[in-house]
Coordinates of C-alpha atoms and ligand atoms in Angstrom, one line a residue:
X1 CA 0.0 -0.1 0.0
X2 CA 2.5 2.4 1.3
X3 CA 4.9 1.5 -1.8
X4 CA 2.0 2.3 -4.1
X5 CA 1.2 5.6 -2.6
X6 CA 5.0 6.6 -2.4
X7 CA 5.2 5.7 -6.1
X8 CA 2.3 7.7 -7.0
X9 CA 3.4 10.6 -5.2
X10 CA 6.9 10.2 -6.9
X11 CA 5.1 10.1 -10.4
X12 CA 3.2 13.3 -9.5
X13 CA 6.5 15.1 -8.5
X14 CA 8.3 13.8 -11.4
X15 CA 5.3 15.0 -13.8
X16 CA 5.0 18.4 -12.0
X17 CA 8.8 19.0 -12.2
X18 CA 8.8 17.9 -15.9
X19 CA 6.0 20.3 -16.9
X20 CA 6.7 23.2 -14.6
X21 CA 10.6 23.2 -14.7
X22 CA 10.3 24.1 -18.5
X23 CA 7.8 26.9 -17.9
X24 CA 4.7 27.9 -16.3
X25 CA 2.1 27.5 -19.2
X26 CA -1.4 27.4 -17.5
X27 CA -3.2 24.7 -19.3
X28 CA -6.4 25.2 -17.3
X29 CA -6.9 28.9 -18.5
X30 CA -8.3 29.0 -22.0
X31 CA -9.6 32.4 -22.3
X32 CA -11.7 33.0 -25.5
X33 CA -12.1 36.6 -25.7
X34 CA -14.0 38.9 -28.3
X35 CA -12.4 40.4 -31.4
X36 CA -9.6 42.7 -30.4
X37 CA -9.4 45.9 -32.1
X38 CA -5.8 47.2 -31.9
X39 CA -2.6 47.1 -34.1
X40 CA 0.8 45.4 -33.9
X41 CA 4.0 47.2 -32.6
X42 CA 5.7 49.5 -35.0
X43 CA 8.1 47.6 -37.2
X44 CA 6.2 44.3 -37.4
X45 CA 6.9 42.7 -40.6
X46 CA 4.2 41.3 -42.9
X47 CA 5.0 38.8 -45.6
X48 CA 4.0 35.7 -47.8
X49 CA 6.0 32.5 -48.4
X50 CA 6.8 29.9 -50.8
X51 CA 9.2 27.0 -51.4
X52 CA 11.3 26.0 -54.3
X53 CA 9.9 22.6 -55.2
X54 CA 6.4 23.7 -54.8
X55 CA 6.5 26.6 -57.1
X56 CA 9.7 26.7 -59.2
X57 CA 9.2 24.2 -61.8
X58 CA 12.3 23.9 -64.3
X59 CA 13.1 20.8 -62.5
X60 CA 15.9 19.7 -65.0
X61 CA 16.8 23.0 -66.5
X62 CA 20.2 24.8 -66.6
X63 CA 22.1 22.2 -64.9
X64 CA 19.8 21.6 -61.9
X65 CA 20.4 18.1 -60.2
X66 CA 17.4 15.9 -59.2
X67 CA 16.0 16.0 -55.8
X68 CA 14.2 13.4 -53.8
X69 CA 10.9 15.0 -54.7
X70 CA 11.6 14.9 -58.3
X71 CA 12.2 11.2 -58.0
X72 CA 9.4 10.3 -55.8
X73 CA 6.7 12.4 -57.7
X74 CA 7.9 10.6 -60.9
X75 CA 7.2 7.2 -59.5
X76 CA 3.6 6.2 -60.5
X77 CA 1.0 6.1 -57.9
X78 CA 2.7 8.4 -55.3
X79 CA 0.8 11.5 -56.0
X80 CA -2.9 11.9 -57.0
X81 CA -3.2 11.7 -60.8
X82 CA 0.6 11.1 -60.9
X83 CA 1.1 15.0 -60.8
X84 CA 4.6 16.3 -60.4
X85 CA 6.3 19.6 -59.6
X86 CA 8.0 19.5 -63.0
X87 CA 6.8 22.8 -64.0
X88 CA 4.2 23.7 -61.1
X89 CA 4.0 27.6 -61.2
X90 CA 7.0 28.1 -63.4
X91 CA 8.2 30.5 -60.8
X92 CA 11.8 30.0 -62.3
X93 CA 10.7 32.0 -65.3
X94 CA 8.5 34.6 -63.5
X95 CA 10.6 36.3 -60.9
X96 CA 9.8 39.8 -62.1
X97 CA 6.2 39.1 -62.3
X98 CA 5.9 37.6 -58.9
X99 CA 7.9 40.3 -57.2
X100 CA 5.7 42.8 -58.9
X101 CA 2.7 40.9 -57.0
X102 CA 4.4 41.2 -53.7
X103 CA 5.3 44.9 -54.3
X104 CA 1.8 45.8 -55.0
X105 CA 0.7 44.0 -51.7
X106 CA 3.4 46.3 -50.0
X107 CA 5.1 43.2 -48.2
X108 CA 7.8 43.7 -46.1
X109 CA 9.4 40.3 -46.5
X110 CA 9.3 37.3 -48.8
X111 CA 10.1 33.9 -47.6
X112 CA 11.4 31.5 -50.1
X113 CA 13.7 28.4 -50.2
X114 CA 16.7 27.6 -52.2
X115 CA 16.8 24.2 -54.0
X116 CA 20.0 22.4 -52.9
X117 CA 20.3 20.5 -56.0
X118 CA 19.9 23.6 -58.0
X119 CA 22.9 25.0 -56.9
X120 CA 24.9 21.7 -56.0
X121 CA 23.6 19.0 -58.5
X122 CA 24.9 16.2 -56.6
X123 CA 24.6 17.7 -53.1
X124 CA 28.5 17.7 -52.6
X125 CA 30.1 21.3 -52.8
X126 CA 33.5 19.9 -53.8
X127 CA 32.0 18.1 -56.8
X128 CA 30.1 20.9 -58.9
X129 CA 28.7 24.2 -58.3
X130 CA 26.0 25.1 -60.7
X131 CA 26.6 28.8 -61.4
X132 CA 23.3 29.2 -63.3
X133 CA 21.3 28.1 -60.1
X134 CA 23.3 30.6 -58.1
X135 CA 22.5 33.3 -60.8
X136 CA 18.8 32.6 -60.2
X137 CA 18.7 33.2 -56.6
X138 CA 20.8 36.3 -57.1
X139 CA 18.4 37.6 -59.5
X140 CA 15.6 36.9 -57.1
X141 CA 17.2 38.4 -54.2
X142 CA 18.2 41.4 -56.1
X143 CA 14.8 41.8 -57.3
X144 CA 13.4 41.9 -53.9
X145 CA 15.8 44.4 -52.6
X146 CA 15.3 46.6 -55.4
X147 CA 11.4 46.6 -54.3
X148 CA 12.3 47.0 -50.7
X149 CA 11.3 43.6 -49.7
X150 CA 13.3 41.7 -47.2
X151 CA 14.3 38.1 -48.4
X152 CA 13.9 35.4 -45.7
X153 CA 15.7 32.4 -47.0
X154 CA 15.0 28.8 -46.0
X155 CA 17.8 26.4 -46.8
X156 CA 16.0 23.2 -46.5
X157 CA 12.4 23.1 -47.6
X158 CA 12.4 19.2 -48.2
X159 CA 14.2 18.9 -51.5
X160 CA 17.3 16.9 -50.8
X161 CA 19.6 16.1 -53.6
X162 CA 18.7 12.6 -54.9
X163 CA 22.3 11.6 -55.0
X164 CA 22.8 12.0 -51.3
X165 CA 19.5 9.7 -50.7
X166 CA 20.6 7.1 -52.9
X167 CA 24.4 6.9 -52.0
X168 CA 24.1 7.6 -48.3
X169 CA 20.5 7.2 -47.2
X170 CA 19.8 10.8 -46.8
X171 CA 18.8 11.9 -43.1
X172 CA 19.4 8.5 -42.0
X173 CA 23.0 8.9 -42.1
X174 CA 25.2 11.4 -40.1
X175 CA 27.4 12.2 -43.1
X176 CA 24.7 14.3 -44.4
X177 CA 25.5 17.0 -41.5
X178 CA 28.7 18.0 -43.1
X179 CA 27.3 18.0 -46.8
X180 CA 24.2 20.4 -45.4
X181 CA 26.8 22.5 -43.7
X182 CA 28.9 22.9 -46.8
X183 CA 25.8 23.9 -48.9
X184 CA 24.7 26.4 -46.1
X185 CA 28.3 27.9 -46.0
X186 CA 28.3 28.2 -49.8
X187 CA 24.8 30.0 -49.6
X188 CA 26.3 32.6 -46.7
X189 CA 29.3 33.1 -49.0
X190 CA 27.3 34.0 -52.1
X191 CA 24.1 35.5 -50.8
X192 CA 24.8 36.6 -47.2
X193 CA 25.8 40.0 -48.1
X194 CA 22.4 40.5 -49.1
X195 CA 20.3 38.0 -47.0
X196 CA 19.9 38.8 -43.3
X197 CA 17.3 36.1 -42.3
X198 CA 18.2 32.5 -42.6
X199 CA 16.1 29.5 -41.7
X200 CA 18.0 26.2 -41.6
X201 CA 15.0 23.7 -42.0
X202 CA 11.4 24.1 -42.6
X203 CA 9.1 21.7 -40.5
X204 CA 11.6 19.1 -39.5
X205 CA 8.8 17.1 -37.9
X206 CA 7.3 16.6 -41.6
X207 CA 10.8 15.7 -42.9
X208 CA 11.3 13.2 -40.2
X209 CA 7.7 11.7 -39.7
X210 CA 6.3 11.8 -43.3
X211 CA 9.7 11.2 -45.1
X212 CA 11.1 8.2 -42.8
X213 CA 8.0 7.0 -40.7
X214 CA 5.0 6.9 -42.7
X215 CA 6.6 7.4 -46.2
X216 CA 3.9 9.6 -47.4
X217 CA 6.5 12.1 -48.4
X218 CA 10.0 11.6 -50.3
X219 CA 11.9 9.6 -49.7
X220 CA 9.0 7.4 -48.9
X221 CA 10.7 5.2 -46.3
X222 CA 8.4 3.4 -43.9
X223 CA 11.0 2.8 -41.0
X224 CA 8.3 2.9 -38.1
X225 CA 9.2 3.5 -34.7
X226 CA 12.8 4.5 -35.3
X227 CA 13.5 6.2 -38.9
X228 CA 11.9 9.4 -37.7
X229 CA 13.9 9.7 -34.6
X230 CA 17.2 9.1 -36.3
X231 CA 16.4 11.5 -39.1
X232 CA 15.4 14.1 -36.4
X233 CA 18.6 13.4 -34.7
X234 CA 20.8 14.4 -37.6
X235 CA 18.6 17.3 -38.4
X236 CA 19.0 18.9 -35.1
X237 CA 22.7 18.4 -35.1
X238 CA 23.0 19.7 -38.8
X239 CA 20.9 22.7 -37.8
X240 CA 23.4 23.4 -34.7
X241 CA 26.3 23.1 -37.0
X242 CA 25.1 25.5 -39.5
X243 CA 24.2 27.9 -36.6
X244 CA 27.7 27.8 -35.5
X245 CA 29.3 28.2 -38.9
X246 CA 27.4 31.4 -39.3
X247 CA 28.0 32.4 -35.8
X248 CA 31.8 31.9 -36.3
X249 CA 32.4 32.8 -39.7
X250 CA 29.9 35.1 -41.1
X251 CA 27.8 36.8 -38.4
X252 CA 30.4 39.7 -37.7
X253 CA 30.6 40.5 -41.4
X254 CA 27.1 39.9 -42.4
X255 CA 25.2 40.9 -39.4
X256 CA 22.3 38.6 -40.0
X257 CA 20.2 36.1 -37.8
X258 CA 19.7 32.6 -38.2
X259 CA 16.8 30.4 -37.0
X260 CA 14.6 27.4 -37.9
X261 CA 10.9 26.9 -38.7
X262 CA 9.1 24.5 -36.6
X263 CA 5.6 23.7 -37.4
X264 CA 3.0 22.5 -34.6
X265 CA -0.6 22.2 -34.3
X266 CA -2.0 23.0 -30.9
X267 CA -3.2 20.3 -28.7
X268 CA -6.1 21.1 -26.2
X269 CA -6.9 18.7 -23.4
X270 CA -10.5 17.3 -24.1
X271 CA -11.3 17.8 -20.4
X272 CA -9.6 20.8 -18.9
X273 CA -10.0 19.6 -15.4
X274 CA -8.6 16.2 -16.0
X275 CA -4.8 15.8 -15.2
X276 CA -4.6 12.8 -17.4
X277 CA -5.8 14.9 -20.5
X278 CA -3.7 17.6 -19.6
X279 CA -0.6 15.2 -19.5
X280 CA -1.7 13.9 -22.7
X281 CA -2.0 17.3 -24.3
X282 CA 1.5 18.2 -23.1
X283 CA 2.9 15.0 -24.6
X284 CA 1.2 15.8 -27.9
X285 CA 3.0 19.2 -28.1
X286 CA 6.3 17.9 -26.6
X287 CA 6.5 15.1 -29.5
X288 CA 5.5 17.7 -32.0
X289 CA 7.1 21.0 -31.2
X290 CA 9.3 20.0 -28.0
X291 CA 11.1 17.1 -30.1
X292 CA 13.1 20.1 -31.9
X293 CA 12.6 23.2 -29.6
X294 CA 13.7 21.6 -26.5
X295 CA 17.2 20.5 -27.6
X296 CA 17.6 23.9 -29.3
X297 CA 16.5 26.0 -26.4
X298 CA 17.5 23.4 -23.4
X299 CA 20.1 21.1 -25.1
X300 CA 18.0 17.8 -24.9
X301 CA 15.1 16.1 -25.8
X302 CA 11.9 16.6 -23.8
X303 CA 11.8 14.4 -20.6
X304 CA 8.4 13.0 -21.5
X305 CA 9.8 11.7 -25.0
X306 CA 12.9 10.1 -23.3
X307 CA 10.6 8.4 -20.6
X308 CA 8.1 7.1 -23.0
X309 CA 10.2 6.0 -26.0
X310 CA 12.8 4.5 -23.4
X311 CA 10.1 2.5 -21.5
X312 CA 8.3 1.1 -24.7
X313 CA 11.7 0.2 -26.2
X314 CA 12.4 -1.7 -23.2
X315 CA 9.0 -3.5 -23.1
X316 CA 9.9 -4.4 -26.9
X317 CA 13.1 -6.1 -25.4
X318 CA 15.4 -3.5 -27.2
X319 CA 18.7 -3.0 -25.4
X320 CA 18.5 0.7 -25.9
X321 CA 16.0 3.3 -26.5
X322 CA 14.8 3.9 -30.1
X323 CA 15.3 7.8 -29.3
X324 CA 18.9 8.5 -29.9
X325 CA 21.0 10.1 -27.2
X326 CA 23.0 13.3 -27.3
X327 CA 26.4 13.2 -25.6
X328 CA 27.1 16.0 -22.9
X329 CA 29.4 17.8 -25.5
X330 CA 26.6 17.7 -28.1
X331 CA 24.1 19.1 -25.6
X332 CA 26.1 22.1 -25.0
X333 CA 26.9 22.5 -28.6
X334 CA 23.2 22.4 -29.7
X335 CA 21.9 24.4 -26.9
X336 CA 21.2 28.0 -27.6
X337 CA 21.4 27.8 -31.4
X338 CA 18.4 29.9 -32.5
X339 CA 18.6 33.7 -33.0
X340 CA 14.9 33.5 -33.5
X341 CA 12.1 30.8 -33.6
X342 CA 10.2 30.4 -37.0
X343 CA 6.8 29.0 -36.2
X344 CA 4.4 27.6 -38.6
X345 CA 0.9 26.8 -37.6
X346 CA -2.4 25.7 -39.2
X347 CA -4.8 23.8 -36.8
X348 CA -5.6 22.4 -33.5
X349 CA -6.7 18.9 -32.0
X350 CA -8.4 17.8 -28.9
X351 CA -6.4 15.4 -27.1
X352 CA -7.1 12.7 -24.5
X353 CA -5.1 10.0 -22.9
X354 CA -5.1 6.5 -24.8
X355 CA -2.9 3.7 -24.1
X356 CA -1.0 1.8 -27.1
X357 CA 0.2 -1.4 -25.3
X358 CA 3.6 -2.3 -26.8
X359 CA 3.7 -5.3 -29.1
X360 CA 1.1 -3.9 -31.5
X361 CA 4.1 -2.6 -33.5
X362 CA 6.4 0.2 -32.9
X363 CA 5.5 3.7 -34.3
X364 CA 6.0 7.4 -33.4
X365 CA 2.3 7.8 -33.0
X366 CA 1.7 4.9 -30.6
X367 CA 4.8 6.1 -28.7
X368 CA 2.8 9.1 -27.6
X369 CA -0.2 7.2 -25.7
X370 CA -2.8 9.6 -26.8
X371 CA -5.7 10.0 -29.1
X372 CA -6.5 13.1 -31.4
X373 CA -10.1 14.3 -31.8
X374 CA -11.7 17.1 -33.7
X375 CA -14.9 19.1 -33.1
X376 CA -17.3 18.5 -36.0
X377 CA -18.4 22.1 -35.8
X378 CA -14.9 23.3 -36.7
X379 CA -14.8 24.7 -40.3
X380 CA -12.6 22.5 -42.7
X381 CA -12.8 24.5 -46.1
X382 CA -9.8 22.7 -47.9
X383 CA -7.3 19.9 -46.7
X384 CA -9.0 17.4 -44.6
X385 CA -6.6 17.8 -41.7
X386 CA -7.0 21.7 -41.5
X387 CA -9.8 22.8 -39.2
X388 CA -10.0 26.4 -38.6
X389 CA -9.5 26.8 -34.9
X390 CA -8.1 30.4 -34.3
X391 CA -7.9 30.3 -30.5
X392 CA -5.5 27.4 -30.8
X393 CA -2.9 29.8 -32.2
X394 CA -2.9 32.1 -29.4
X395 CA -2.6 29.1 -27.0
X396 CA 0.3 27.8 -29.0
X397 CA 2.1 31.1 -28.9
X398 CA 1.6 31.3 -25.1
X399 CA 3.0 28.0 -24.8
X400 CA 6.2 28.8 -26.6
X401 CA 6.5 32.0 -24.5
X402 CA 6.2 30.0 -21.2
X403 CA 8.1 27.1 -22.3
X404 CA 11.2 28.3 -24.0
X405 CA 11.7 31.7 -22.2
X406 CA 9.7 34.1 -24.5
X407 CA 12.0 33.8 -27.6
X408 CA 11.7 36.1 -30.6
X409 CA 9.2 34.5 -32.8
X410 CA 8.5 35.2 -36.5
X411 CA 5.5 33.1 -37.7
X412 CA 6.6 31.7 -40.9
X413 CA 3.8 29.8 -42.1
X414 CA -0.1 30.2 -41.6
X415 CA -3.0 29.9 -44.1
X416 CA -5.8 27.7 -45.4
X417 CA -6.5 25.8 -48.6
X418 CA -9.3 25.2 -50.8
X419 CA -10.4 22.2 -52.9
X420 CA -8.8 22.0 -56.6
X421 CA -12.3 22.2 -58.2
X422 CA -13.1 25.5 -56.4
X423 CA -12.3 28.2 -59.0
X424 CA -14.0 31.0 -56.9
X425 CA -11.7 33.9 -56.3
X426 CA -14.0 35.4 -53.7
X427 CA -12.6 33.3 -51.0
X428 CA -14.6 34.5 -48.2
X429 CA -13.5 31.7 -45.8
X430 CA -9.7 32.5 -46.4
X431 CA -10.4 36.2 -45.5
X432 CA -12.2 35.0 -42.2
X433 CA -9.4 32.5 -41.5
X434 CA -6.7 35.2 -41.8
X435 CA -8.8 37.8 -39.9
X436 CA -9.4 35.4 -37.0
X437 CA -5.9 33.9 -36.7
X438 CA -4.0 37.4 -37.0
X439 CA -6.4 38.5 -34.3
X440 CA -5.4 35.8 -32.1
X441 CA -1.9 36.5 -32.7
X442 CA -2.5 40.1 -31.7
X443 CA -4.1 38.9 -28.6
X444 CA -1.0 36.8 -27.9
X445 CA 1.3 40.0 -28.6
X446 CA -1.0 41.7 -26.0
X447 CA -0.2 38.7 -23.7
X448 CA 3.5 39.5 -23.9
X449 CA 4.5 37.0 -26.5
X450 CA 7.3 38.2 -28.5
X451 CA 6.2 38.0 -32.2
X452 CA 8.0 40.1 -34.6
X453 CA 6.4 39.0 -37.9
X454 CA 4.0 37.1 -39.8
X455 CA 4.0 35.2 -43.0
X456 CA 0.9 34.1 -45.0
X457 CA 1.1 30.7 -46.6
X458 CA 1.3 31.1 -49.5
X459 CA 1.8 33.6 -52.2
X460 CA 0.6 31.2 -55.0
X461 CA -1.4 28.0 -55.4
X462 CA 1.3 25.4 -55.8
X463 CA 2.3 21.7 -55.7
X464 CA 0.9 20.7 -52.3
X465 CA 3.3 17.7 -51.8
X466 CA 1.4 14.4 -51.7
X467 CA -1.8 15.8 -52.4
X468 CA -0.5 17.2 -55.7
X469 CA -2.3 20.4 -57.1
X470 CA -5.7 19.1 -55.4
X471 CA -5.3 21.8 -52.7
X472 CA -4.8 25.5 -53.3
X473 CA -3.3 27.5 -50.5
X474 CA -2.5 30.4 -52.7
X475 CA -3.5 34.1 -52.1
X476 CA -3.1 34.1 -55.9
X477 CA -5.0 31.6 -58.1
X478 CA -2.8 29.8 -60.5
X479 CA -4.2 28.5 -63.7
X480 CA -2.3 25.3 -64.0
X481 CA -4.3 24.2 -67.3
X482 CA -3.0 27.3 -69.1
X483 CA 0.7 26.8 -70.4
X484 CA 1.6 30.5 -69.3
X485 CA 0.4 29.7 -65.8
X486 CA -1.3 33.1 -65.1
X487 CA -1.9 34.4 -61.7
X488 CA -5.3 35.7 -60.6
X489 CA -5.7 37.6 -57.2
X490 CA -8.3 36.0 -54.9
X491 CA -10.1 38.4 -52.6
X492 CA -7.9 37.6 -49.7
X493 CA -5.1 39.6 -51.4
X494 CA -7.1 42.8 -51.1
X495 CA -7.9 41.8 -47.5
X496 CA -4.5 41.1 -46.4
X497 CA -3.3 44.4 -47.9
X498 CA -5.7 46.2 -45.6
X499 CA -4.2 44.4 -42.7
X500 CA -0.7 45.2 -43.7
X501 CA -1.5 48.9 -44.4
X502 CA -3.3 49.3 -41.1
X503 CA -0.8 47.1 -39.1
X504 CA -3.7 45.3 -37.6
X505 CA -7.2 46.0 -37.0
X506 CA -7.5 49.7 -35.8
X507 CA -11.3 49.9 -35.2
X508 CA -14.5 48.2 -36.0
X509 CA -15.6 51.2 -38.4
X510 CA -12.6 50.6 -40.6
X511 CA -12.4 46.6 -40.4
X512 CA -16.2 46.2 -41.1
X513 CA -16.0 47.2 -44.9
X514 CA -12.8 45.3 -45.7
X515 CA -14.3 42.1 -46.7
X516 CA -17.2 43.7 -48.6
X517 CA -14.5 45.9 -50.5
X518 CA -12.2 43.0 -51.3
X519 CA -15.1 40.9 -52.6
X520 CA -15.8 43.9 -55.1
X521 CA -12.4 43.4 -56.7
X522 CA -12.5 39.7 -57.1
X523 CA -15.8 39.6 -59.3
X524 CA -13.7 41.1 -62.2
X525 CA -11.0 38.6 -61.7
X526 CA -13.4 35.8 -61.6
X527 CA -14.7 36.9 -65.2
X528 CA -11.1 36.8 -66.5
X529 CA -10.6 33.3 -65.1
X530 CA -13.8 32.1 -66.6
X531 CA -12.7 33.3 -70.0
X532 CA -9.4 31.5 -69.3
X533 CA -10.4 28.0 -70.9
X534 CA -11.3 29.9 -74.1
X535 CA -8.0 31.7 -74.2
X536 CA -6.4 28.4 -73.3
X537 CA -8.2 27.0 -76.3
X538 CA -7.2 29.7 -78.6
X539 CA -3.7 29.0 -77.7
X540 CA -4.1 25.3 -78.4
X541 CA -5.4 26.2 -81.8
X542 CA -2.5 28.4 -82.7
X543 CA 0.1 25.9 -81.1
X544 CA -1.1 22.7 -82.3
X545 CA -3.8 23.0 -85.0
X546 CA -1.8 25.7 -87.1
X547 CA 1.5 23.8 -87.4
X548 CA -0.3 20.5 -88.2
X549 CA -2.5 22.1 -91.0
X550 CA 0.6 24.0 -92.3
X551 CA 2.5 20.6 -92.4
X552 CA -0.3 19.0 -94.2
X553 CA -0.6 21.7 -96.8
X554 CA 3.1 21.7 -97.5
X555 CA 2.8 17.7 -98.0
X556 CA -0.1 18.0 -100.3
X557 CA 1.6 20.7 -102.4
X558 CA 4.7 18.4 -102.7
X559 CA 2.5 15.6 -103.9
X560 CA 0.7 17.8 -106.3
X561 CA 4.0 19.1 -107.5
X562 CA 5.6 15.6 -108.2
X563 CA 2.2 14.7 -110.0
X564 CA 2.7 17.7 -112.3
X565 CA 6.3 16.9 -112.9
X566 CA 5.5 13.5 -113.8
X567 CA 2.9 14.3 -116.3
X568 CA 5.3 16.7 -118.1
X569 CA 8.0 13.9 -118.4
Ligands
BGC1 C1 4.7 23.0 -45.4 C2 4.3 23.7 -46.6 C3 2.9 23.3 -47.1 C4 1.9 23.5 -45.8 C5 0.6 23.1 -46.1 C6 3.8 23.4 -44.4 O1 4.2 22.8 -43.2 O2 5.9 23.7 -45.0 O3 5.3 23.4 -47.7 O4 2.4 23.8 -48.3 O5 2.6 22.7 -44.7 O6 0.5 21.8 -46.2

């Protein structure tokens, strides 16, 4: 009896220590307050984002090497309708046009990524540097700066050089850390005189879990229960190495900042008065955000991950935990390697405790011992996973403040999709999404969270990874059926512009009319888009029918001419 009671008390103390030692986030206080009219602090930065594979196209042009996403999408059956990012938005050819769109929106920054194989076709710096790839990014950066838009550059948004995957196993192999560091160092050398904001990795959770655990993403490996942990371990070390390279070699000259972009959903306890649900929600966040954030801020994985994965590995008869271990030297090398935290956020889940007994197969998901639920009343206009739950954003931002010592945060991604078939440019639900999410971010700033900028995801409709083109996140609609890939503004462009020019939501009188005015502008774009199949058809006529008819005419004339000649002879 006594033993059991003592054990329980011990567990409670350990839990309290784990949760409270890292911060004092109050799980029980979920304030849902009315819309908050106010503005952001002066200097708040507004931007939009994109990534190389999703938008550039030109997959094999001007010396670019193949990436794991080129290889993955080219395999039959991986992406709906076997779509690929081979040409996507043709962003590679449309730098000027796209920067003009951004300029018109009066953006402060543009977040894009550099395709590693575009500048290092084999991934290895000493083998070959593709100067044409460097030139492309130079042009983009210069265009942005000429238009007073600050470039925010991601070094890795998932398109690993295929050679590094084939020869070395990609993020499964520690050798990749040096290759990534060489690539990053080259970027600092060539672009760092103009780029002052660097992001090492975009959403490493997704790289690890979807690339090496479930295999839904490139490179498509299903190494359940261990692949994601190993990939993440190398990603964290690679991030730290690149941060130190910048810090030692470039910072004093270039005076920039370097961070990482972590994406996390919010996890709300189903029953806020249940300690078990609170613990489960905490685990959800620790396995999502804490997996990467805790090493970078505190030097090691969250206690709860070490406990759960270690215990389950033991029950499975393994000699060591499936979660790799950092040495003491590595811990101090990794700790503190973020100048700012990039945060991507889209949605929320309700979380409750659920046991996954070991023996049912290892997996990252089973390791967490929890179940995810959604409220059927939450709107889900696009991607099936994306429910619009604005208050979750404020909760997440406050959690980061409490847990990681109020770091400087740039929101690096936030947005909502719509289904492919929807060609309505009057995207009322997206305006509502931005309005409510940005407002919750404003409340978080009032709560004292140190948010310095916001990046709407994304500039254009683009290749949505394993969903192909079936989901559209863009502020601009891209007509992929038309060879010229024209861009059409959705109403949310106008709406976002108003938020930017007012630096928030100054007062009800002004804000009230924004949606209505934005909708007025989108009906004319809708008409243009409706005429687009006709224009596309006309192009087809000029490009296919005209050459075919001309060739036929030439052939017929030749036959007729020969016939005449014969008769003469
Ligand atoms: C990725 C984006 C993607 C978005 C929506 C993010 O985590 O970084 O590339 O478009 O999710 O799925």
